[in-house]
Amino acid sequence: MSLLVVGSVAFDAIETPFGKTDKIVGGAATYISIASSYFTKNVNLIAVVGGDFPKSDIKMLEDHGINTKGLQIKESEKTFFWSGKYHNDMNSRDTLVTELNVLGDFDPVVPESYQDCEYLMLGNLAPKVQSTLIKRLKKRPKLIVMDTMNFWMDIALDDLKETLGLVDVLSINDEEARQLSKEYSLVKAAKKIMAMGPKVLVIKKGEHGALLFNNEQVFFAPALPLEEVFDPTGAGDTFAGGFIGYIASTGDTSFENMKRAIIYGSGLASFCVEKFGVERIVNLSDKELEERIQDFVDLVQFEIQFE
Amino acid sequence: MSLLVVGSVAFDAIETPFGKTDKIVGGAATYISIASSYFTKNVNLIAVVGGDFPKSDIKMLEDHGINTKGLQIKESEKTFFWSGKYHNDMNSRDTLVTELNVLGDFDPVVPESYQDCEYLMLGNLAPKVQSTLIKRLKKRPKLIVMDTMNFWMDIALDDLKETLGLVDVLSINDEEARQLSKEYSLVKAAKKIMAMGPKVLVIKKGEHGALLFNNEQVFFAPALPLEEVFDPTGAGDTFAGGFIGYIASTGDTSFENMKRAIIYGSGLASFCVEKFGVERIVNLSDKELEERIQDFVDLVQFEIQFE
């Protein structure tokens, strides 16, 4: 089934306690589309880069079967650039540089051949750009998943709330859920946020796993306990890409299937953090992925029978 | 199978964002023995209280089938007293008062009728008292589980390390695991701590669940996402009591059975936090407990089949 991914394709420069990188390829849509490509070969990308973006990285995306017809290249401008430094606990980071560049006036044009996409993943972007994209689709996709972040809650809350009314699934982290709902309890936060529009909410808790809520049910997926988190950049986007990719590949939007999708997303994210940037997720074998998913099964599986 | 529980029986005064209590019954051994009594009717308590400890609270323990022959009553002295105030997030607290009283020179005497106990749960106490108790048992129990806290790592690390060499299972929280091992990664921390003696390690992560490690395996049990945590006091001890009580009732110390024990411990702990002190766990019905365990099954259960 066809998947449309919208979001940033960017340069990142990352510093962690384990080392630092020069400008490497990053951006929400990069992680999402690579991760989803492990499940569905019909991934269609909408993003914008500058003339400085390497052709080799575009080819890398295409080698994953990702359709780049919707990737705008503004030859005379520069690609979005983010630089950050992680603290020793790897759970918090400082942003050192944010250069919006081409992303500042990103106008998400939908190629005609993308119009029939059944699944839409809105990577983190200005909520106004996300809602514009939805409105430009002639037919509403079967499922719209949206990721966002605290930054937009600070500066564009009204736009964010409007976009929330248009989507089926929202993916945010625990602190963002608390900020958006003004509730500390994640159970209370989930209820308030689902009342804003999304029928399903995914709350990402980093090393503490992820929660999946709908009106009646809740599911918890752990994160894999790792010896080392080398670089957390992109883990949330990789998670979202695995989630929507698995759903698109199965064509099943039931809660039961979303549980499996959360586990696949968590599995891919657990690879992502093992190396800088996309390095670890560009060449995963089916066997590696299957073994990792089995690790998740083993991690939480128990048998209790009531008498 | 018979279970021996050693630890504090105390008075607590608790303040949370939801209210405050006068002196109420508390103490690690109180929570542990009540929780374990839901699984095994052969619970033997060793602890010490002062003459100020109400007979009605001793009767409450006995009504749970707990043998109080080993509960020393020092008529002319006062019971251990702790007072604390929780912050708004309920994850951190300030200790307002600690009066050791009878606990200051606690000499854990083992009644002859306790000598054949097959399971031993060492609640949080000075590590020297914990090791003394072990040495006073004529026959080593089949399984020794120990709980401790950061306080003893600060002031009695050598004693703590000696006691660690005598036990099978250690139960501590994530920050304590990091302090004891000097490793941030819980996977690395677990390896270092198991090298100190315990073959099995339980790391409690509060609202983020618990991890169970042995040399080859790891299991993760979530905490139940709750609308409100009313009072976290005793949740870790209740968890430990459910864990050892379930193991003692089944007589099975395999890793597979410890997984189930962790789920039962988590289930009981999820009740504990719903009211002040032991209020919520003194009168649980079998039906309530079974429904709560089913909530845990539903929370993490998913089905993935590889092709």
XYZ file of C-alpha atoms in Angstrom, chain A residues 62-285:
224
model
C 16.189 5.964 -3.957
C 18.191 2.781 -3.349
C 15.762 2.114 -0.480
C 12.929 2.280 -3.010
C 11.891 5.754 -1.863
C 10.237 7.863 -4.577
C 11.932 11.298 -4.547
C 9.762 12.942 -7.195
C 8.358 15.172 -4.409
C 11.801 16.197 -3.131
C 12.213 19.848 -4.136
C 15.792 20.973 -4.760
C 16.347 24.736 -4.446
C 19.710 25.019 -6.165
C 20.550 28.526 -4.982
C 19.610 27.916 -1.338
C 20.944 25.903 1.555
C 19.585 22.786 3.263
C 18.076 22.979 6.768
C 20.860 22.545 9.345
C 20.634 21.510 12.999
C 23.468 21.015 15.424
C 23.145 19.644 18.934
C 25.148 18.332 21.841
C 23.902 15.547 24.116
C 24.514 15.569 27.854
C 26.148 12.632 29.584
C 22.833 10.943 30.416
C 21.852 11.076 26.701
C 18.319 12.020 27.728
C 18.762 15.747 27.269
C 20.540 17.878 24.716
C 21.363 21.456 23.866
C 20.622 22.837 20.433
C 23.750 24.650 19.270
C 22.618 25.817 15.810
C 19.323 25.916 13.916
C 19.480 27.301 10.361
C 16.048 26.959 8.729
C 17.316 27.870 5.239
C 15.025 26.202 2.628
C 12.632 25.051 5.345
C 11.731 28.659 6.238
C 9.241 29.000 3.361
C 8.645 25.335 2.538
C 5.607 24.948 0.297
C 4.747 21.237 0.168
C 3.782 20.526 -3.422
C 2.087 17.180 -4.036
C 3.079 15.502 -7.316
C 0.027 14.182 -9.184
C 1.374 10.623 -8.930
C 1.286 10.865 -5.101
C -2.413 11.781 -4.987
C -3.691 8.271 -4.387
C -1.527 7.521 -1.314
C -3.455 5.564 1.310
C -1.220 6.355 4.292
C 0.220 9.720 5.280
C 3.016 10.309 7.771
C 3.500 13.958 8.719
C 6.999 14.269 10.154
C 7.798 17.131 12.518
C 7.262 20.426 10.645
C 5.396 23.688 11.206
C 1.785 22.596 11.862
C 0.603 25.026 9.191
C 2.708 23.199 6.598
C 1.319 19.879 7.832
C -2.301 21.050 7.493
C -1.598 22.608 4.070
C -0.330 19.242 2.879
C -3.470 17.472 4.083
C -5.682 20.012 2.327
C -3.795 19.532 -0.942
C -4.666 15.853 -1.077
C -7.712 15.261 -3.296
C -8.725 12.187 -1.320
C -8.258 11.808 2.423
C -5.775 9.002 3.172
C -7.003 5.956 5.088
C -4.753 6.912 8.016
C -2.941 10.147 8.865
C -0.168 9.990 11.481
C 1.381 13.206 12.765
C 4.553 13.842 14.716
C 5.280 17.202 16.316
C 7.354 18.736 19.111
C 7.277 21.170 22.032
C 8.719 23.975 19.851
C 5.379 24.273 17.989
C 3.439 24.165 21.265
C 5.448 27.220 22.315
C 5.124 29.307 19.172
C 2.209 27.945 17.062
C -0.277 26.334 19.430
C -3.383 27.459 17.509
C -2.033 26.065 14.230
C -1.078 22.876 16.033
C -4.574 22.451 17.461
C -6.113 22.987 14.025
C -3.867 20.306 12.528
C -4.624 17.932 15.418
C -8.267 18.083 14.337
C -7.311 16.667 10.922
C -5.249 13.602 11.908
C -5.921 10.066 13.159
C -2.789 9.344 15.164
C -0.495 11.721 17.057
C 3.042 10.717 18.080
C 4.771 12.836 20.749
C 7.047 12.293 23.733
C 6.004 12.268 27.395
C 7.113 15.827 28.173
C 5.311 17.104 25.090
C 2.149 15.226 26.108
C 2.317 16.900 29.516
C 2.896 20.324 27.982
C 0.072 19.973 25.465
C -2.470 18.658 27.988
C -1.310 20.496 31.112
C -1.654 17.139 32.929
C 1.204 15.306 34.657
C -0.473 11.887 34.584
C 0.012 10.431 31.103
C -3.358 8.655 31.354
C -5.120 11.971 31.963
C -2.936 13.667 29.331
C -3.909 11.036 26.761
C -7.623 11.590 27.336
C -7.314 15.352 26.918
C -5.177 15.055 23.784
C -7.493 12.525 22.139
C -10.340 14.978 22.788
C -8.409 17.433 20.559
C -8.820 15.205 17.501
C -6.561 12.149 17.207
C -8.345 8.860 17.866
C -5.037 7.232 18.721
C -2.102 8.639 20.673
C 1.454 7.331 20.836
C 3.507 8.655 23.748
C 7.234 8.017 23.311
C 9.195 7.696 26.557
C 12.700 7.159 25.123
C 14.595 4.540 27.127
C 11.340 3.841 29.015
C 9.435 2.629 25.954
C 6.202 3.853 24.402
C 2.486 3.890 25.222
C -0.301 3.459 22.680
C -3.738 4.777 23.638
C -7.161 4.785 22.076
C -10.436 5.529 23.826
C -10.760 2.143 25.485
C -7.368 0.494 25.417
C -3.765 1.053 26.326
C -0.692 -0.850 25.179
C 2.837 -0.543 26.429
C 5.950 -1.380 24.410
C 9.296 -1.367 26.217
C 12.508 -0.014 24.804
C 15.222 -2.623 24.567
C 17.676 -2.237 27.476
C 20.925 -1.383 25.681
C 24.508 -1.419 26.916
C 25.103 1.848 25.159
C 23.040 4.540 23.484
C 25.554 5.976 21.061
C 23.407 8.696 19.445
C 19.653 9.154 20.076
C 19.187 11.514 17.095
C 16.361 10.330 14.864
C 15.236 7.507 17.139
C 11.721 8.963 17.481
C 11.425 9.450 13.714
C 12.770 5.961 13.026
C 10.186 4.641 15.482
C 7.426 6.542 13.640
C 8.711 5.288 10.277
C 8.668 1.660 11.420
C 5.192 2.179 12.881
C 3.571 3.660 9.759
C 5.608 1.450 7.402
C 4.368 -1.689 9.111
C 0.757 -0.471 9.082
C 0.987 0.505 5.408
C 2.476 -2.878 4.500
C -0.339 -4.774 6.231
C -3.197 -2.424 5.341
C -4.592 -3.027 8.831
C -5.373 -0.035 11.067
C -6.815 -2.032 13.985
C -5.495 -1.482 17.523
C -4.132 -5.044 17.536
C -2.085 -4.329 14.444
C -0.927 -0.961 15.793
C 0.535 -2.897 18.757
C 2.664 -4.909 16.354
C 3.553 -1.705 14.498
C 4.770 -0.142 17.767
C 7.013 -3.152 18.387
C 8.476 -2.927 14.858
C 8.995 0.810 15.311
C 10.724 0.194 18.641
C 12.897 -2.471 17.032
C 14.095 -0.135 14.290
C 14.672 2.681 16.806
C 16.837 0.348 18.891
C 19.154 -0.023 15.896
C 19.117 3.708 15.131
C 20.731 4.677 18.443
C 23.662 2.274 17.980
C 25.540 4.583 15.583
C 25.573 8.230 14.464
C 22.707 9.442 12.294
C 21.216 6.966 9.826
C 24.419 4.887 9.651
C 22.993 1.852 11.446
C 19.603 1.791 9.711
C 20.655 2.116 6.085
C 21.765 -1.510 5.741
C 19.734 -3.759 7.995
C 19.234 -7.336 6.922
